[in-house]
Short mmCIF file of C-alpha atoms and ligand atoms in Angstrom, two decimals:
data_model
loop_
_atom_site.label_atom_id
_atom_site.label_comp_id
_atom_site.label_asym_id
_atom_site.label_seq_id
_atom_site.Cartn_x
_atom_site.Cartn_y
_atom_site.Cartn_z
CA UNK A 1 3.51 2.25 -22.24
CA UNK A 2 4.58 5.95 -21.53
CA UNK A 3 4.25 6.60 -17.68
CA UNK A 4 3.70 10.07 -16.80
CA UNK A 5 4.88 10.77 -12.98
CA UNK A 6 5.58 14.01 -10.82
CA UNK A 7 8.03 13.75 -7.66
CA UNK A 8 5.90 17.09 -6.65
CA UNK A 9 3.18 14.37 -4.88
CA UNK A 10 5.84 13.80 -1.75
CA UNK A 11 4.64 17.41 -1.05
CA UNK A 12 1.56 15.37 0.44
CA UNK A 13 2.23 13.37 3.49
CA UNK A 14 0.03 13.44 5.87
CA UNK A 15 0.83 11.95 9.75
CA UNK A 16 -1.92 10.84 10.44
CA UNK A 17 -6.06 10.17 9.74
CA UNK A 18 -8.62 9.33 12.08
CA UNK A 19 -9.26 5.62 11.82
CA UNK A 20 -11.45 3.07 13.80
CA UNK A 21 -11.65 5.77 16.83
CA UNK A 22 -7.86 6.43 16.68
CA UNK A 23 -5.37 8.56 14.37
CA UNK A 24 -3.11 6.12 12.58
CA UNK A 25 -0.70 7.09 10.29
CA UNK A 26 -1.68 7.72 6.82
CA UNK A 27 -1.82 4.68 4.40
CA UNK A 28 -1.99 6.85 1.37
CA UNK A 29 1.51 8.03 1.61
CA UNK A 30 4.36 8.36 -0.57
CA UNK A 31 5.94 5.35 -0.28
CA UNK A 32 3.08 3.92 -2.62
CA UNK A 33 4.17 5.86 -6.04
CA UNK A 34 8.13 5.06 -5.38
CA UNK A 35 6.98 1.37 -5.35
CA UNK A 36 4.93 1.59 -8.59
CA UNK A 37 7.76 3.92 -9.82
CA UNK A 38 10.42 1.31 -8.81
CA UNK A 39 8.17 -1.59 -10.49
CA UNK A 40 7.92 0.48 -14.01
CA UNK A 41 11.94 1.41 -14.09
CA UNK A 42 12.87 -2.49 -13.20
CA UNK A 43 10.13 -4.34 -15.70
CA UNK A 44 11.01 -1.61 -18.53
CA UNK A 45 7.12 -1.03 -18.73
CA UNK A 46 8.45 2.36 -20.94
CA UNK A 47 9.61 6.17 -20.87
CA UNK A 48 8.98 7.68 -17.69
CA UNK A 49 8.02 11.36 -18.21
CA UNK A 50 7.49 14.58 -16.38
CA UNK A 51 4.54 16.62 -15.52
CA UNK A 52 3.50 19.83 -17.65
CA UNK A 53 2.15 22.51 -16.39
CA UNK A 54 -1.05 23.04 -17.40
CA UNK A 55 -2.42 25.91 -15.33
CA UNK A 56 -5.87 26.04 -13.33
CA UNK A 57 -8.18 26.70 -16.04
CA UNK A 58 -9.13 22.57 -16.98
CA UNK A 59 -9.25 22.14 -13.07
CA UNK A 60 -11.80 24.80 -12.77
CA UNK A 61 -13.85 22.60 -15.14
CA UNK A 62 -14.30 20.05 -12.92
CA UNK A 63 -13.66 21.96 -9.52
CA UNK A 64 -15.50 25.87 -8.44
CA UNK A 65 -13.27 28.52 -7.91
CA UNK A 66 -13.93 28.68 -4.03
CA UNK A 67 -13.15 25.41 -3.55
CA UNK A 68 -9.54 25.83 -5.32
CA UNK A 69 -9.49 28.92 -3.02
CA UNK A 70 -10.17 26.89 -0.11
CA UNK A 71 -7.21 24.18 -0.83
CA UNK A 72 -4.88 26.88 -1.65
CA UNK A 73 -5.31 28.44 1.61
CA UNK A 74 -6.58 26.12 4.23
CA UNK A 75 -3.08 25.23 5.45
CA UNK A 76 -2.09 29.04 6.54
CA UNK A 77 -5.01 29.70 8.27
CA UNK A 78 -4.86 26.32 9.86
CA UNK A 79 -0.92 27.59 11.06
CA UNK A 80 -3.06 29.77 12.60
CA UNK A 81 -4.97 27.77 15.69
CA UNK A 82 -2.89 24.79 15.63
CA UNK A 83 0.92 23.54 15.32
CA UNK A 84 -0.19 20.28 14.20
CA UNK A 85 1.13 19.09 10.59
CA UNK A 86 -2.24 18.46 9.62
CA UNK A 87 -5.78 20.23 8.98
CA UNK A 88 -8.41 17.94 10.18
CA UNK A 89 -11.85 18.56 10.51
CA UNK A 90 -13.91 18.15 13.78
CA UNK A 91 -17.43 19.06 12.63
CA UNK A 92 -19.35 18.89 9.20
CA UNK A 93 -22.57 20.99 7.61
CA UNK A 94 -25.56 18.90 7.21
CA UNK A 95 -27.52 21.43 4.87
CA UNK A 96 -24.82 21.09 2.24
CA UNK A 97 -25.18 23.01 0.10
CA UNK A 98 -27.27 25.25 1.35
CA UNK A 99 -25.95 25.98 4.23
CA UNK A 100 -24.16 29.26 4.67
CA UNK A 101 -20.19 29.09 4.08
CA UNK A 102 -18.32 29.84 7.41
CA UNK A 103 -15.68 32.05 8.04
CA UNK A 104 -13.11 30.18 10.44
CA UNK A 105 -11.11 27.19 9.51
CA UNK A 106 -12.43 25.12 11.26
CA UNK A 107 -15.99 25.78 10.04
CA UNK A 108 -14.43 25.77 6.55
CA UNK A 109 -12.89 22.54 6.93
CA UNK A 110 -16.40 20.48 7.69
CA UNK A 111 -18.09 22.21 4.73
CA UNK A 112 -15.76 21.18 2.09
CA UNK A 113 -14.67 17.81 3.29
CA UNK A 114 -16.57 14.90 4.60
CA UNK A 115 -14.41 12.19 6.37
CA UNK A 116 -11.20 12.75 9.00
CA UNK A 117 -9.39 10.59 7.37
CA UNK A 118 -7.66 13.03 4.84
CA UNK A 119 -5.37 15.75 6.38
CA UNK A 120 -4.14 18.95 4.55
CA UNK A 121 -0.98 19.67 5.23
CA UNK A 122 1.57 22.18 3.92
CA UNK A 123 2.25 20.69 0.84
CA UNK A 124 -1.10 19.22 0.12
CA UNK A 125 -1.87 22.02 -2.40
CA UNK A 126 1.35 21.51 -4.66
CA UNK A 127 0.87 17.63 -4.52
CA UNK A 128 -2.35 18.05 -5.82
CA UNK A 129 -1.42 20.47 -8.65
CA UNK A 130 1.13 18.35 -9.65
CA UNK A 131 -1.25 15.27 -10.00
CA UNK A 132 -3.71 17.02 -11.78
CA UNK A 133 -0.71 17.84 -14.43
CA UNK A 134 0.38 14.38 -14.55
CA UNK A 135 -3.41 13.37 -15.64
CA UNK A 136 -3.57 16.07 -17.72
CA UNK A 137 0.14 15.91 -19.77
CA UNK A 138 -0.71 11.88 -19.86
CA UNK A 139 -4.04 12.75 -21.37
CA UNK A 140 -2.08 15.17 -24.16
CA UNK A 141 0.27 11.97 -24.50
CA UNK A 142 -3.01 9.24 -25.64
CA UNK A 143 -4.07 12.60 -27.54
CA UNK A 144 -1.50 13.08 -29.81
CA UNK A 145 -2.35 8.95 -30.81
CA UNK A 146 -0.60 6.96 -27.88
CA UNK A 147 -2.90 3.94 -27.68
CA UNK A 148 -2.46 4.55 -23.93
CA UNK A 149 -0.80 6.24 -21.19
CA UNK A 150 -0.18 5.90 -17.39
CA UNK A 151 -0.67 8.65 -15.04
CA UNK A 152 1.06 7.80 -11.57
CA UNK A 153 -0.84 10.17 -9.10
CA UNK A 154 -1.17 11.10 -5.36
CA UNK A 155 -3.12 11.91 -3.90
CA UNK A 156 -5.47 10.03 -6.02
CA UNK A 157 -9.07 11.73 -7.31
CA UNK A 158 -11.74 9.62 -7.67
CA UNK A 159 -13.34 10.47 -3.97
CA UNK A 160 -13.17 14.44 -4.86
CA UNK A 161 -16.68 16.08 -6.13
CA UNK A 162 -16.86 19.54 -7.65
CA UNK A 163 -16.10 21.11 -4.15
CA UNK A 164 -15.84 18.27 -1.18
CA UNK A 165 -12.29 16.49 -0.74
CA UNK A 166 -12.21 13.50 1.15
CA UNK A 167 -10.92 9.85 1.05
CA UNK A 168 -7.82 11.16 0.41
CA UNK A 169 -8.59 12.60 -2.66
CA UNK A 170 -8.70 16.37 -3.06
CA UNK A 171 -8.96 17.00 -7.19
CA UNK A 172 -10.83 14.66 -9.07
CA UNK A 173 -7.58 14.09 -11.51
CA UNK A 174 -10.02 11.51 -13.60
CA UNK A 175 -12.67 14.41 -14.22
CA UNK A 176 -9.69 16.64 -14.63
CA UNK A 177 -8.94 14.40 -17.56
CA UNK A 178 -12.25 13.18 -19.03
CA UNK A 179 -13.18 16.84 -19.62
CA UNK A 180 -10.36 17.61 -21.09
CA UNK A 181 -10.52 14.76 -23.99
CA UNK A 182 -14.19 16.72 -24.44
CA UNK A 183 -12.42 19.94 -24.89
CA UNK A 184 -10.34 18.40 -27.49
CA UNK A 185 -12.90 16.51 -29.19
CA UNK A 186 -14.23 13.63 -28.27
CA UNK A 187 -18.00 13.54 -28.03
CA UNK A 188 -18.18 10.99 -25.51
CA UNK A 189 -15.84 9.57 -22.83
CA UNK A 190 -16.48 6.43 -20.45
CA UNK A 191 -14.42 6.52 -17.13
CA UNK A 192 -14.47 2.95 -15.59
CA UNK A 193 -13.46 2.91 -12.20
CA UNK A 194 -11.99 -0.59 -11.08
CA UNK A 195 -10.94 0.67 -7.48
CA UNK A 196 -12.34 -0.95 -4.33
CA UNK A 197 -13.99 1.87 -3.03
CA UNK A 198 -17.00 3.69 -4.72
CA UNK A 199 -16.04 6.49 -7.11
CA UNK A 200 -18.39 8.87 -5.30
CA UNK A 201 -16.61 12.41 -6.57
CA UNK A 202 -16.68 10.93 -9.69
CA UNK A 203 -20.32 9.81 -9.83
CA UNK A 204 -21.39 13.25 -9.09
CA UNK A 205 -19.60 15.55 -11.12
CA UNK A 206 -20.74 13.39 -14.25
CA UNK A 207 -24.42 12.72 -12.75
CA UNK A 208 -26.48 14.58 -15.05
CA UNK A 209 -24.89 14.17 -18.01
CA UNK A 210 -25.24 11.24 -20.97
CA UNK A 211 -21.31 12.74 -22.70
CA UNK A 212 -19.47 11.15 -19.76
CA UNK A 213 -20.34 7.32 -19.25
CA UNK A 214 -19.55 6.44 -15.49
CA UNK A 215 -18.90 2.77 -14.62
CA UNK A 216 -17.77 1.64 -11.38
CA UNK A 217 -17.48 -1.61 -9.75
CA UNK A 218 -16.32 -1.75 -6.19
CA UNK A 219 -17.31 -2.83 -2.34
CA UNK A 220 -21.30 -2.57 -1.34
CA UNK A 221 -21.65 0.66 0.18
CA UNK A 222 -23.87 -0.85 2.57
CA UNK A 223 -20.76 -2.13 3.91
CA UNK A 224 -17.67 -0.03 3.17
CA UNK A 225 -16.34 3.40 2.55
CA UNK A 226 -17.72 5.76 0.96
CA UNK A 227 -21.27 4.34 3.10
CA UNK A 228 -23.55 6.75 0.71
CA UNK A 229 -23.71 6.19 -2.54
CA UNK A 230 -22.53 3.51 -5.12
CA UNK A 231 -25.28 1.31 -5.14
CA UNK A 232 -27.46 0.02 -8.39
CA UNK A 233 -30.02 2.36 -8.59
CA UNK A 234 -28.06 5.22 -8.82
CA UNK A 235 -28.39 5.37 -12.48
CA UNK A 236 -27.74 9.11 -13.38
CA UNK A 237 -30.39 11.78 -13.72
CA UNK A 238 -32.38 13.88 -16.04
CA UNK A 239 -30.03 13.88 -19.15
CA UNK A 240 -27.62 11.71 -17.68
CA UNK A 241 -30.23 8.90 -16.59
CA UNK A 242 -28.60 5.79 -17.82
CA UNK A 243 -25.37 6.55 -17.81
CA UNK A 244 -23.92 5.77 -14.53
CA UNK A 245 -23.38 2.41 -14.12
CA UNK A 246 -22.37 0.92 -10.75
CA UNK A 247 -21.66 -2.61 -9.79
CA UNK A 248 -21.80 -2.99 -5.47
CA UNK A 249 -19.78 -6.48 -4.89
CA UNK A 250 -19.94 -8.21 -1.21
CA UNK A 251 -17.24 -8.54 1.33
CA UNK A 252 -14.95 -11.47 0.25
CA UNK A 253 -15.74 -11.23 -3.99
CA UNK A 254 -13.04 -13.15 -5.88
CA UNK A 255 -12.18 -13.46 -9.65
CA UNK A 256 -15.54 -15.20 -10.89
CA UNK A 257 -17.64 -12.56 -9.34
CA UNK A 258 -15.42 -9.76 -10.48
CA UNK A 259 -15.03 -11.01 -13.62
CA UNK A 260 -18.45 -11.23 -14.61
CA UNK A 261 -19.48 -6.56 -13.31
CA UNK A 262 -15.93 -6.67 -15.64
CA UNK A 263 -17.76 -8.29 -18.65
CA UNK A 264 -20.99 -6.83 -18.08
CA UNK A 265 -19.71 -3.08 -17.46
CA UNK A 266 -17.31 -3.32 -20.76
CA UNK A 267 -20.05 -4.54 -22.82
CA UNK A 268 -21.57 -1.38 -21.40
CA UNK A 269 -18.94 0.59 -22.48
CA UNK A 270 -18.74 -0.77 -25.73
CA UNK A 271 -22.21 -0.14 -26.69
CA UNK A 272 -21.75 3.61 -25.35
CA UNK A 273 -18.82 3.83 -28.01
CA UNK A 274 -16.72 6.25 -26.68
CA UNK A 275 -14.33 8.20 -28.26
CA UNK A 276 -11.78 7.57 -24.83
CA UNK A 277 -11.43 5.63 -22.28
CA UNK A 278 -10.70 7.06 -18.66
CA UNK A 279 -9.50 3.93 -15.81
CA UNK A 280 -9.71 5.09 -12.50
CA UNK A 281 -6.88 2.60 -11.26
CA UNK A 282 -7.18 1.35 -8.16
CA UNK A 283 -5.65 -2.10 -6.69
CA UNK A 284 -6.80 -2.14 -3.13
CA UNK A 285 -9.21 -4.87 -4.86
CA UNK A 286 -5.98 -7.06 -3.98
CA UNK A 287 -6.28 -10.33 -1.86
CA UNK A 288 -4.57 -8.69 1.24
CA UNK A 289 -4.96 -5.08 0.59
CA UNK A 290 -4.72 -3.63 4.31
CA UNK A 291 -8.45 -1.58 3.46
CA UNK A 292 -9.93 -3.96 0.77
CA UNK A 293 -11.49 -7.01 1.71
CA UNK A 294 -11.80 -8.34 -1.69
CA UNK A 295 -9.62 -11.75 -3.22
CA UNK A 296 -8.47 -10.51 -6.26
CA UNK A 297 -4.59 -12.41 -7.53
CA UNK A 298 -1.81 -10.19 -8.95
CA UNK A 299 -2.58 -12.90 -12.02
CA UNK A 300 -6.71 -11.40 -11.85
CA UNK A 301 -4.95 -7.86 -12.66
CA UNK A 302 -2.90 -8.71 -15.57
CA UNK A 303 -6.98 -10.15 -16.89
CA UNK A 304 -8.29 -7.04 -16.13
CA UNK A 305 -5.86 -5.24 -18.57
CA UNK A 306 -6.23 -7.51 -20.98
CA UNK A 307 -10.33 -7.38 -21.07
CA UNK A 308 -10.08 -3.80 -21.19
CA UNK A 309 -7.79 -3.90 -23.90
CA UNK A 310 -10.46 -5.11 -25.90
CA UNK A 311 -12.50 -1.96 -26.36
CA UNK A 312 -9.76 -0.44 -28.65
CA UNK A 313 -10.57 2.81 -27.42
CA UNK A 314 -7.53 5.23 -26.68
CA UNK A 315 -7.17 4.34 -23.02
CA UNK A 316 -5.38 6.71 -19.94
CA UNK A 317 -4.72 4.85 -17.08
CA UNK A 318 -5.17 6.83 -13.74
CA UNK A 319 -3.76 5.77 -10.30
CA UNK A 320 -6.41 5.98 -7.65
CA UNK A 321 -5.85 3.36 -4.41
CA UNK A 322 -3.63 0.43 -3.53
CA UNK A 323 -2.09 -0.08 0.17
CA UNK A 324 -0.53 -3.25 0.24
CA UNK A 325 2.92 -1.60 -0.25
CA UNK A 326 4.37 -5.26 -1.11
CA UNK A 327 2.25 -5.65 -4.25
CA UNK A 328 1.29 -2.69 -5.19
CA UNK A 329 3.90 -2.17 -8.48
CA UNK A 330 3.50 -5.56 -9.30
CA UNK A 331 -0.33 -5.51 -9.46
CA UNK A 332 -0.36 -1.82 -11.09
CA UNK A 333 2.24 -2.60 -13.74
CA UNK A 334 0.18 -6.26 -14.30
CA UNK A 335 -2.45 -3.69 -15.47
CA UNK A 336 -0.74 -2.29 -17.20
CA UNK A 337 1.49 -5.03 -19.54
CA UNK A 338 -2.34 -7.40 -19.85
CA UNK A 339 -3.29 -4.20 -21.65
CA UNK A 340 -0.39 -4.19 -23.77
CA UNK A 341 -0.12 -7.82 -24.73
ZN1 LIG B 401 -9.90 2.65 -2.75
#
């Protein structure tokens, strides 16, 4: 399987995030893509290839035009009341989105972001330019008839709506790509999203609409980031109704429990028949994952690869989460190699 990777995502690396009442450093760093990168190069998994520029214009798709302005700027006016490396907020709107947009950084960092845990620093910008290109020139690689492609991304996406960053995600690279397979033809794409967190960004951008297919399994909000949404009933709405899909798992799920949202939300995806396939990759789902409390094996994710392998649908792999710096390239590239055997 091609691998499409950018060394532009090192520009992100925050110090620190605001965790359990203290800043700690950051545990979506860089370290996490040169694992995964050092995994591909020593299994062979296939060629490793560089990011195209693709400009702003599929990013405004999924993203408005003051919110790009926002990332692109945020740092230098934060160089402007603080020395620290990172941009963190210290208050938040709650009349979103009504609510009138301020006019000082720190106003403007609470209305477009809603957790501390996800600095902007200098280079935070660039890194995420870069991995919206590297979901993007992977996409143009399943395109032109790859039967798959990996996108190795950070900061990941799947946390980012049309104009709120957070959980560590600041473009919705996923979205990025999903609306791009529309633009080139496909009349429907599903996005499943296996990380252990809720795809929340993702949820929303797709909400009301029945040509995008949203399925997500992950940790009960009710007990884990992101707290608000990801549970059952959040089906979709208006044209959409139906077509978000979301499977909250307790605390402490293993492989039967997993296994069976797996079955139930490909069969969902198979009776959608889409034209792609979109997996929002995350592996924090892994038995000793420092922020997942699930007891998925690095065996569990070479099954999940294979299962979804079984749609025969042209398939782009996405990096989203994964902290267990130890396992990480193993359970990615496990993936990865179930799909292709
Ligand atoms: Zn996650």
């Amino acid at each position: 399987m091609i691998t499409v990777y950018s060394d532009e995502h090192k520009y992100h690396h925050g110090s620190g995030e605001l965790f359990r009442g203290s800043v700690v450093p950051c545990v979506e760093n860089p370290d996490r893509a040169s694992e995964i990168l050092s995994r591909i190069r020593t299994i062979g998994l296939g060629d490793v290839r560089p990011a195209h520029d693709f400009g702003l214009s599929p990013v405004y798709r999924v993203h408005t035009e003051r919110f790009i302005a926002f990332l692109q700027s945020a740092f230098d006016q934060w160089k402007s009341i603080s020395d620290n490396p990172d941009a963190l907020p210290s208050a938040w709107t709650s009349h979103r989105p009504s609510a009138e947009e301020p006019q000082s950084i720190n106003g403007w960092l609470g209305y477009y972001s809603f957790d501390a845990g996800t600095p902007i620093t200098a280079g935070t910008w660039r890194a995420a330019k870069a991995a919206a290109d590297t979901a993007l020139t992977a996409q143009a690689i399943v395109r032109e008839g790859a039967p798959a492609a990996f996108a190795l991304t950070r900061p990941p996406g799947h946390h980012a709506s049309s104009e709120q960053y957070g959980g560590y995600c600041f473009l919705n690279n996923a979205a990025i790509a999903a609306e791009a397979m529309l633009r080139d033809g496909a009349d429907r794409v599903a996005i499943i999203d296996i990380d252990y967190h809720h795809g929340n960004g993702t949820q929303a951008i797709f909400y009301d609409r029945s040509d995008v297919l949203f399925v997500s399994i992950h940790a009960d909000p009710a007990q884990e980031y992101p707290f608000y949404h990801g549970y059952a009933q959040e089906t979709g709405n208006e044209s959409g109704e139906g077509f978000n899909v979301n499977y909250p798992l307790p605390i402490g799920t293993g492989w039967e429990r997993y296994r069976e949202a797996l079955d139930d939300g490909l069969r969902r995806i198979s009776t959608y028949g889409p034209d792609a396939l979109v997996v929002s990759l995350g592996v924090d789902t892994f038995d000793g994952d420092p922020l997942g409390k699930f007891r998925l094996t690095s065996d569990n994710f070479t099954e999940i690869g294979r299962r979804i392998s079984e749609l025969s649908t042209p398939t782009l792999f996405i990096l989203e989460g994964g902290y267990d710096l130890e396992s990480i390239g193993l359970n990615v590239t496990n993936v990865l190699c179930g799909f292709e055997e």
